Short mmCIF file of N, CA and C in Angstrom, two decimals:
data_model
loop_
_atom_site.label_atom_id
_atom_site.label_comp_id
_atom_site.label_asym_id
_atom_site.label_seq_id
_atom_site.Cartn_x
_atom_site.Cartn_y
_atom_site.Cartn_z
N UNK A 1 0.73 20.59 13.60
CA UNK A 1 0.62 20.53 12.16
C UNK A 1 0.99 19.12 11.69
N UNK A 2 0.21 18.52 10.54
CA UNK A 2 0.44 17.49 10.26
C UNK A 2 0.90 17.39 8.96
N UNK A 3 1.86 16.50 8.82
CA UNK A 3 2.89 16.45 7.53
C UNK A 3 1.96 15.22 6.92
N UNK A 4 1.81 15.53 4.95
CA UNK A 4 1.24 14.54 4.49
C UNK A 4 2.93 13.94 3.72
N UNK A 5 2.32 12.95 2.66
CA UNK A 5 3.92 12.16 2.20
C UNK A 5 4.57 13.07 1.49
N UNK A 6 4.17 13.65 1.09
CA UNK A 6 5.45 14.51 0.03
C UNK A 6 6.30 15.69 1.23
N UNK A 7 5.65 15.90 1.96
CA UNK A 7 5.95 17.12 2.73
C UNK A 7 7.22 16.05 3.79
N UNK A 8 6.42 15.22 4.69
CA UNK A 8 7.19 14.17 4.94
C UNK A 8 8.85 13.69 4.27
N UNK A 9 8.85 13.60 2.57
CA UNK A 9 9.89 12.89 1.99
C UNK A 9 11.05 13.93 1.92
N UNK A 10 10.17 15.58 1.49
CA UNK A 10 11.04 16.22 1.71
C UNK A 10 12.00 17.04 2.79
N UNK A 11 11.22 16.85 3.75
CA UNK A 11 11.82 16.54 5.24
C UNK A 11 13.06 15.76 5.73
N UNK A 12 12.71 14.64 5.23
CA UNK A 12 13.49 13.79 5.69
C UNK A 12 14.63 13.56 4.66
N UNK A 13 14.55 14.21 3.51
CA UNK A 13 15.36 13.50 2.45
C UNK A 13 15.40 12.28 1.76
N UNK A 14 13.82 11.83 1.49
CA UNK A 14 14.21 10.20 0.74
C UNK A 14 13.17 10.65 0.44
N UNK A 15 12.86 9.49 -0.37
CA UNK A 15 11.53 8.83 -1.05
C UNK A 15 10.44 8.68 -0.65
N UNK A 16 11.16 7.85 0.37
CA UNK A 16 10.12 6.77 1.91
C UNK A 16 10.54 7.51 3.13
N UNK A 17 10.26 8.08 3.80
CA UNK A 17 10.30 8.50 5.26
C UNK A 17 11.25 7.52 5.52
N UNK A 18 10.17 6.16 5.97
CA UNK A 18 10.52 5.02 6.46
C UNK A 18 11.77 4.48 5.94
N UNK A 19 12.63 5.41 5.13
CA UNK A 19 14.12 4.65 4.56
C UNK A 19 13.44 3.46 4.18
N UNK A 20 14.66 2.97 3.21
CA UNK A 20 14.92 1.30 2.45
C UNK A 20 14.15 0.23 3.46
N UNK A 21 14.74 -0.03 4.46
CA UNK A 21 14.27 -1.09 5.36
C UNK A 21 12.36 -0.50 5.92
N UNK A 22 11.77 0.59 5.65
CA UNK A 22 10.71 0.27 6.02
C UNK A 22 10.03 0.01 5.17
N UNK A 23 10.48 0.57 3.90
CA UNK A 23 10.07 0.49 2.27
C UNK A 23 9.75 -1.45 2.23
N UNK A 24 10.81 -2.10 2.83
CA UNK A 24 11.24 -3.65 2.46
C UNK A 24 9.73 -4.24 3.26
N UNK A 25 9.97 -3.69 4.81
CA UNK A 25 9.01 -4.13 5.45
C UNK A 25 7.46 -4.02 5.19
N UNK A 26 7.25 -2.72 4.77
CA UNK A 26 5.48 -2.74 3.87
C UNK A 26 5.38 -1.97 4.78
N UNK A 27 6.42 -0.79 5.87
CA UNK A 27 5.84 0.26 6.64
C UNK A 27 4.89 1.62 5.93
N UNK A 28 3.96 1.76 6.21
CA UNK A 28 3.14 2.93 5.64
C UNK A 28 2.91 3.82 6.87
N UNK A 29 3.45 4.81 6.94
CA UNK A 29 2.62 5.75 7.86
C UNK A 29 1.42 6.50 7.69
N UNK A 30 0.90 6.68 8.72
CA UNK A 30 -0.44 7.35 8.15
C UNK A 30 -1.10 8.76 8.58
N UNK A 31 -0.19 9.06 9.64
CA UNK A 31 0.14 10.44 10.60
C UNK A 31 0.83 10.64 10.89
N UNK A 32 1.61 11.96 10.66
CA UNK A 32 2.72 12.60 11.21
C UNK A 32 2.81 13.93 11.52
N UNK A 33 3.21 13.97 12.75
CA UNK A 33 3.34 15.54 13.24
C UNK A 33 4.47 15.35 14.85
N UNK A 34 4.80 16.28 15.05
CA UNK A 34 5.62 16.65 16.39
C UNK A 34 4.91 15.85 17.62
N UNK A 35 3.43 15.71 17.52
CA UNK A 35 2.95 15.45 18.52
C UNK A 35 2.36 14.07 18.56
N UNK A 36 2.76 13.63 17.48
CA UNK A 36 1.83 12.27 17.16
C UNK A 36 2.73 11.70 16.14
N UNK A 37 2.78 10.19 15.95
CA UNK A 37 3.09 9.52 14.75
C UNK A 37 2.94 8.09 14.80
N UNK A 38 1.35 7.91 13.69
CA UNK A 38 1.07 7.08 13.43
C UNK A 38 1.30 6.14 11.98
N UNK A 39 1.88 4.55 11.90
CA UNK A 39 2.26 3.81 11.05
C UNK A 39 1.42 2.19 11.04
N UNK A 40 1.87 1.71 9.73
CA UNK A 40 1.11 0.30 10.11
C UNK A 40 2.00 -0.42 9.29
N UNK A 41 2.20 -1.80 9.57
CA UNK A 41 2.63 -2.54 9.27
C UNK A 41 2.02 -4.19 8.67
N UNK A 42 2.63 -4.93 7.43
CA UNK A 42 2.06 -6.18 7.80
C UNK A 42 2.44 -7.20 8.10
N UNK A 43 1.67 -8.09 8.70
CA UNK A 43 2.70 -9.18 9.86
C UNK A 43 2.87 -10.45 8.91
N UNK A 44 2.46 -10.68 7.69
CA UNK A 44 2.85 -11.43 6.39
C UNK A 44 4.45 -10.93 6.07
N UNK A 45 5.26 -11.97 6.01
CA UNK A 45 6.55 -11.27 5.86
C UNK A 45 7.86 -10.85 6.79
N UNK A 46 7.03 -10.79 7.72
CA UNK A 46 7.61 -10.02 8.89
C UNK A 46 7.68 -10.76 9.86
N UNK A 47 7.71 -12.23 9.62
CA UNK A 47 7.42 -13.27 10.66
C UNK A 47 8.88 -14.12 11.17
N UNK A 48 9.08 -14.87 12.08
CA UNK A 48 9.74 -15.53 12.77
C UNK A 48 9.84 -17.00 11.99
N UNK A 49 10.20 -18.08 12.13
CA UNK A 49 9.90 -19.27 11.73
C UNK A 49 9.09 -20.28 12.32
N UNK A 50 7.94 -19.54 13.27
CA UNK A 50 7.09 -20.24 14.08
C UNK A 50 5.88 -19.40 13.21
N UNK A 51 5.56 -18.61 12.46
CA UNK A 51 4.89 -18.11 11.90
C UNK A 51 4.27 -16.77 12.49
N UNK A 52 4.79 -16.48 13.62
CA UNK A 52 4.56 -14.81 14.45
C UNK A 52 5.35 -13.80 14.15
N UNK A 53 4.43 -12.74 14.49
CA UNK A 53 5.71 -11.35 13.84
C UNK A 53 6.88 -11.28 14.65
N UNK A 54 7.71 -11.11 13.71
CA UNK A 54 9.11 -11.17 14.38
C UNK A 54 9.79 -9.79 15.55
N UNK A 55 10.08 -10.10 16.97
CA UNK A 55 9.84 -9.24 17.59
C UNK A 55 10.81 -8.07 16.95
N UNK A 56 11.75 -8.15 16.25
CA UNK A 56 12.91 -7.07 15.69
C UNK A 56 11.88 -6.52 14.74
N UNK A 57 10.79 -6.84 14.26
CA UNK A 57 10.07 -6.14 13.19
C UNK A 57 9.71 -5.34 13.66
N UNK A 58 8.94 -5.28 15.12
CA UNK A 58 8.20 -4.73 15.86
C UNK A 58 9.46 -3.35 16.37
N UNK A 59 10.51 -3.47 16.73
CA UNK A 59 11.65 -2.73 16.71
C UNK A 59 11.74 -1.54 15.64
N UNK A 60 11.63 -2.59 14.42
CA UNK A 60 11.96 -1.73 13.29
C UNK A 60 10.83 -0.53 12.90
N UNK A 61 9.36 -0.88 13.40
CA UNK A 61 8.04 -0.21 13.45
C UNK A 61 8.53 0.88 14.04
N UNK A 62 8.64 0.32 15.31
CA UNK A 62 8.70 1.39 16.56
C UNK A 62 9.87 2.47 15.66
N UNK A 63 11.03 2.20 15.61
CA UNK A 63 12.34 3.06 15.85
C UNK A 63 11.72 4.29 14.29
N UNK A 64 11.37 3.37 13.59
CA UNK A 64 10.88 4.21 12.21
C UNK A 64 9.77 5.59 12.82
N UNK A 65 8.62 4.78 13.30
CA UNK A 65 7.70 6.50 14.07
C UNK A 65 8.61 7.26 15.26
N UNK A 66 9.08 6.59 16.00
CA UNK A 66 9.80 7.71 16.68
C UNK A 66 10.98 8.77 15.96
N UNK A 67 11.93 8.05 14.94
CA UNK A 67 12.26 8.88 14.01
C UNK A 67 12.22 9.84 13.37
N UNK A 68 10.84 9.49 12.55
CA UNK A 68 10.01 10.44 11.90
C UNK A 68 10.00 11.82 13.16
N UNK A 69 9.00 11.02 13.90
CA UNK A 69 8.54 12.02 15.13
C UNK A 69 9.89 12.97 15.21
N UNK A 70 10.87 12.73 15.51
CA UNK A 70 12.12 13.46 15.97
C UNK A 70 12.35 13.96 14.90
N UNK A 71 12.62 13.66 14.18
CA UNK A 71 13.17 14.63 13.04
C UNK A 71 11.88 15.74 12.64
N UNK A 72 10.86 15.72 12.86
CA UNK A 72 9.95 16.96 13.15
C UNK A 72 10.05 17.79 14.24
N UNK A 73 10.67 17.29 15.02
CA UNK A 73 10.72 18.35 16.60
C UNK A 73 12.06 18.75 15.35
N UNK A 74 12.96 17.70 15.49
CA UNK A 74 14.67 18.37 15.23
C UNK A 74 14.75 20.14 14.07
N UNK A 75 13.60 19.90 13.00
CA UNK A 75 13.65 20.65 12.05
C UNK A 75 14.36 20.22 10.92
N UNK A 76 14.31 21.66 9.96
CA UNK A 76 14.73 21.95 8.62
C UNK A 76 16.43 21.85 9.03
N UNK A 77 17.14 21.38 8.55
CA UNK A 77 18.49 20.96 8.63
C UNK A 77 19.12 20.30 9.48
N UNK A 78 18.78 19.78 10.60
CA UNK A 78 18.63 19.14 11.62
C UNK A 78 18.55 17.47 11.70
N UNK A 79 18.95 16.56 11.96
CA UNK A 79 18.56 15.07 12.10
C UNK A 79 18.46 14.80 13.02
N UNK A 80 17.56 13.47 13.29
CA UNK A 80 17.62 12.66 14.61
C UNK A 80 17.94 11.27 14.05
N UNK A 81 18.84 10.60 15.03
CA UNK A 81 19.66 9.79 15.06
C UNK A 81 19.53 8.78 16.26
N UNK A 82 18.91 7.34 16.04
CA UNK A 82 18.12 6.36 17.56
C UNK A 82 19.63 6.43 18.33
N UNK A 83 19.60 6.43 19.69
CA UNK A 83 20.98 6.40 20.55
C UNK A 83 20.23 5.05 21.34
N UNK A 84 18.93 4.83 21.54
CA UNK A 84 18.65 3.87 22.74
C UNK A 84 16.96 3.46 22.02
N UNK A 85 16.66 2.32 22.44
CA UNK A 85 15.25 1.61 21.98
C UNK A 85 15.05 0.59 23.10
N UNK A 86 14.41 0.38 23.62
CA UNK A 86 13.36 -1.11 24.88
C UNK A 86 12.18 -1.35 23.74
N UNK A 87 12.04 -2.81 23.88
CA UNK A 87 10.57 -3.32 23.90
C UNK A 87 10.51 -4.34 24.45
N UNK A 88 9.15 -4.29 24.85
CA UNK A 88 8.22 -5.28 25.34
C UNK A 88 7.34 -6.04 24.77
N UNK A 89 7.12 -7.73 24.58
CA UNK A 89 6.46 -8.03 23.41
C UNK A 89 5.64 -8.47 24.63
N UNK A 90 4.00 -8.17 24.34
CA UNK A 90 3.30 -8.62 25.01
C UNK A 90 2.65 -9.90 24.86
N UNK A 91 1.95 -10.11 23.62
CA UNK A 91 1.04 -11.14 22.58
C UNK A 91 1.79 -11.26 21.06
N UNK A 92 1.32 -12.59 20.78
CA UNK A 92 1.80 -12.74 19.14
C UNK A 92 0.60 -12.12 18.36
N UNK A 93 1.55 -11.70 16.97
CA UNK A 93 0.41 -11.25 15.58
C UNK A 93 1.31 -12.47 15.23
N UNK A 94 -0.24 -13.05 14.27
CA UNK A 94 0.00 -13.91 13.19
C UNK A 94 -0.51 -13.69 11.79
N UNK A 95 -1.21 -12.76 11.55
CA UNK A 95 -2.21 -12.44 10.39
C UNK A 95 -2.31 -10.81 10.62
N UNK A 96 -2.61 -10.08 9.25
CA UNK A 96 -3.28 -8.97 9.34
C UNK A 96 -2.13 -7.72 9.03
N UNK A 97 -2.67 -6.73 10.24
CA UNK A 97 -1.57 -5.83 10.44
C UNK A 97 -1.05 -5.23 11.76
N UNK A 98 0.02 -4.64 12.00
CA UNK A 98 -0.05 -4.04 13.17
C UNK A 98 0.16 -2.41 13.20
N UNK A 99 -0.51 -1.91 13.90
CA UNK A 99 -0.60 -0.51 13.97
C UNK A 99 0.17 0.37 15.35
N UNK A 100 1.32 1.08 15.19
CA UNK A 100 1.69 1.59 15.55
C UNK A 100 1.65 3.18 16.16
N UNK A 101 1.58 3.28 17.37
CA UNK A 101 1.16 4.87 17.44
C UNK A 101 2.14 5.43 18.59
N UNK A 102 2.78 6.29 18.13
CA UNK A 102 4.03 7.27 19.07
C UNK A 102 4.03 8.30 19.43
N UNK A 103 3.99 8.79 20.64
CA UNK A 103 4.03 10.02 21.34
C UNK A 103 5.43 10.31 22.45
N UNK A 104 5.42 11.70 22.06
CA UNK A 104 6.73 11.75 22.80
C UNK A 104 6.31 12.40 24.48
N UNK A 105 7.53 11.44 24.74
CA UNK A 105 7.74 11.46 26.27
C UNK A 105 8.33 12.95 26.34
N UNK A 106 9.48 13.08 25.84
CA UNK A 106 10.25 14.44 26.01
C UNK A 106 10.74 15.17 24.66
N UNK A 107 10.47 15.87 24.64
CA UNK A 107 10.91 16.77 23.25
C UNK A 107 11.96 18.16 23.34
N UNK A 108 12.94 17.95 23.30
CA UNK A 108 14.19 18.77 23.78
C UNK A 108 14.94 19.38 22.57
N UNK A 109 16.04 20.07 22.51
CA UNK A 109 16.64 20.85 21.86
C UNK A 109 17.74 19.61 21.48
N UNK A 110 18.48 18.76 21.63
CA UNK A 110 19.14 17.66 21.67
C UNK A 110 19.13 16.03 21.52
N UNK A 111 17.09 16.23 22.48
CA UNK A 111 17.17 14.71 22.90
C UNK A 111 15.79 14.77 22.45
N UNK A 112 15.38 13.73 22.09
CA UNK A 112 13.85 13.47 21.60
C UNK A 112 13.35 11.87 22.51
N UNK A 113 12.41 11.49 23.43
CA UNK A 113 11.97 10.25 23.96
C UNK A 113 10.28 10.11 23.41
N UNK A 114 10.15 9.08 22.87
CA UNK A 114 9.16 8.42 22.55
C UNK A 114 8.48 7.34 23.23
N UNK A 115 7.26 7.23 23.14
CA UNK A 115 6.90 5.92 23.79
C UNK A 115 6.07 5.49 22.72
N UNK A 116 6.03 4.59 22.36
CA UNK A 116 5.60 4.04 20.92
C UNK A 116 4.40 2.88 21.53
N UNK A 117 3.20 2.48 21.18
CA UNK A 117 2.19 1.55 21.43
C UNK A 117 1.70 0.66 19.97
N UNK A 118 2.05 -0.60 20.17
CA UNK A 118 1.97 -1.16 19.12
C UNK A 118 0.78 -2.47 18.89
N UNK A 119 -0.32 -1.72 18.05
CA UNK A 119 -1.64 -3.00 18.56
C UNK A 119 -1.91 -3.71 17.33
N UNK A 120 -2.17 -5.47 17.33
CA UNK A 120 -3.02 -5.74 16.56
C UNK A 120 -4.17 -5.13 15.77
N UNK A 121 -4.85 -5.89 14.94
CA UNK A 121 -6.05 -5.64 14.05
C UNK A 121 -7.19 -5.64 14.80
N UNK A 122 -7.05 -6.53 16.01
CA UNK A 122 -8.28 -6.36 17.06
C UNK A 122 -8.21 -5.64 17.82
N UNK A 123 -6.95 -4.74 17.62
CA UNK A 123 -6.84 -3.92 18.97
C UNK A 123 -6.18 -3.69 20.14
N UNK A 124 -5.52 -5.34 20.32
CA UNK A 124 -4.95 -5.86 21.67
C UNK A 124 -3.28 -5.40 21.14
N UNK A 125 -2.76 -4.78 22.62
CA UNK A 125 -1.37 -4.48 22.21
C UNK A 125 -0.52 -5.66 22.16
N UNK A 126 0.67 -5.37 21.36
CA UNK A 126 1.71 -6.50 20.73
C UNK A 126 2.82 -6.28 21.33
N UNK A 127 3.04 -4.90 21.46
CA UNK A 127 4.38 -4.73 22.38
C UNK A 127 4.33 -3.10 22.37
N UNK A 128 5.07 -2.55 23.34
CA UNK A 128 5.40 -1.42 24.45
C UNK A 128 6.42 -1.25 24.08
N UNK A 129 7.55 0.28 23.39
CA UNK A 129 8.61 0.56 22.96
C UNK A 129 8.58 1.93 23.63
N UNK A 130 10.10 2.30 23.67
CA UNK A 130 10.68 3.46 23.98
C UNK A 130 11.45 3.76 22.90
N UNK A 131 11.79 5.16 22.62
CA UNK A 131 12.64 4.96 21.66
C UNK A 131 13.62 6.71 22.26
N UNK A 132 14.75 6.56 21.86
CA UNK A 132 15.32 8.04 22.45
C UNK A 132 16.32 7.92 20.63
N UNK A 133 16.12 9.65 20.44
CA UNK A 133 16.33 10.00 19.24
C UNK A 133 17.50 11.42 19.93
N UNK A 134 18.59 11.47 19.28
CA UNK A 134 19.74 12.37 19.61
C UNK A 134 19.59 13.33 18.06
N UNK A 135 19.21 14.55 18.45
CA UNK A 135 18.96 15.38 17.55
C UNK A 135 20.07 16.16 17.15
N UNK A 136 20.54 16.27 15.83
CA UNK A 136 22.01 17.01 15.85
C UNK A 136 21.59 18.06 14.30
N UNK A 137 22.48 18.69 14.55
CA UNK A 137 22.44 19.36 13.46
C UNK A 137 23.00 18.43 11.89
N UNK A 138 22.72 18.54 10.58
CA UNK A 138 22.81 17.39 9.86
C UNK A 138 24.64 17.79 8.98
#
């Protein structure tokens, strides 16, 4: 089942899924469900001082869909909470957007693992994330 934004906000308890900091960043998601969670980002803003996306942005992408994701396995009163995150930056974004897409590795009563794939506007991936989400009651 797929959550649209309102269903999403009230889920999670905010406004923005994506909390304040994804709100800041220009995160939009654009799919969400237990089994999937897709977001995009833009790399205007979000840059380094060499003019490339900044790899912690790419962090902040990732940890935001796996989140989401977890707190849909976790449920109605329930949170997930990041305990652990890896990435891998493969190529620079300099322009455009980047699109984020997360599927979970493991989906548990406790523990939630994600593997998050994060591609340019052409397509080519930007970086490779894990993300592990500790599901607790809220």
């Amino acid at each position: 089942m797929t959550l649209n934004a309102e269903q999403l906000s009230e889920l999670m308890g905010a406004a923005n899924p994506g909390g304040g900091l994804g709100e800041r960043m220009g995160i939009e998601l654009v799919e969400a469900s237990p089994e999937r969670v897709v977001g995009r980002m833009p790399v205007d803003g979000n840059t380094q001082p060499y003019g490339l996306l900044h790899g912690g942005a790419s962090c902040v992408l990732a940890e935001t869909l796996g989140s989401v994701g977890s707190a849909l396995i976790a449920g109605e009163g329930r949170i997930a909470v990041g305990i652990e995150i890896s990435a891998t930056h493969h190529r620079a974004a300099t322009e455009g957007h980047i699109t984020g897409t997360a599927t979970p590795v493991h989906a548990g009563r406790t523990l939630a693992t994600w593997d998050i794939e994060i591609t340019r506007d052409d397509g080519k991936r930007v970086c490779t994330s894990r993300l592990t989400c500790m599901l607790r009651d809220a």
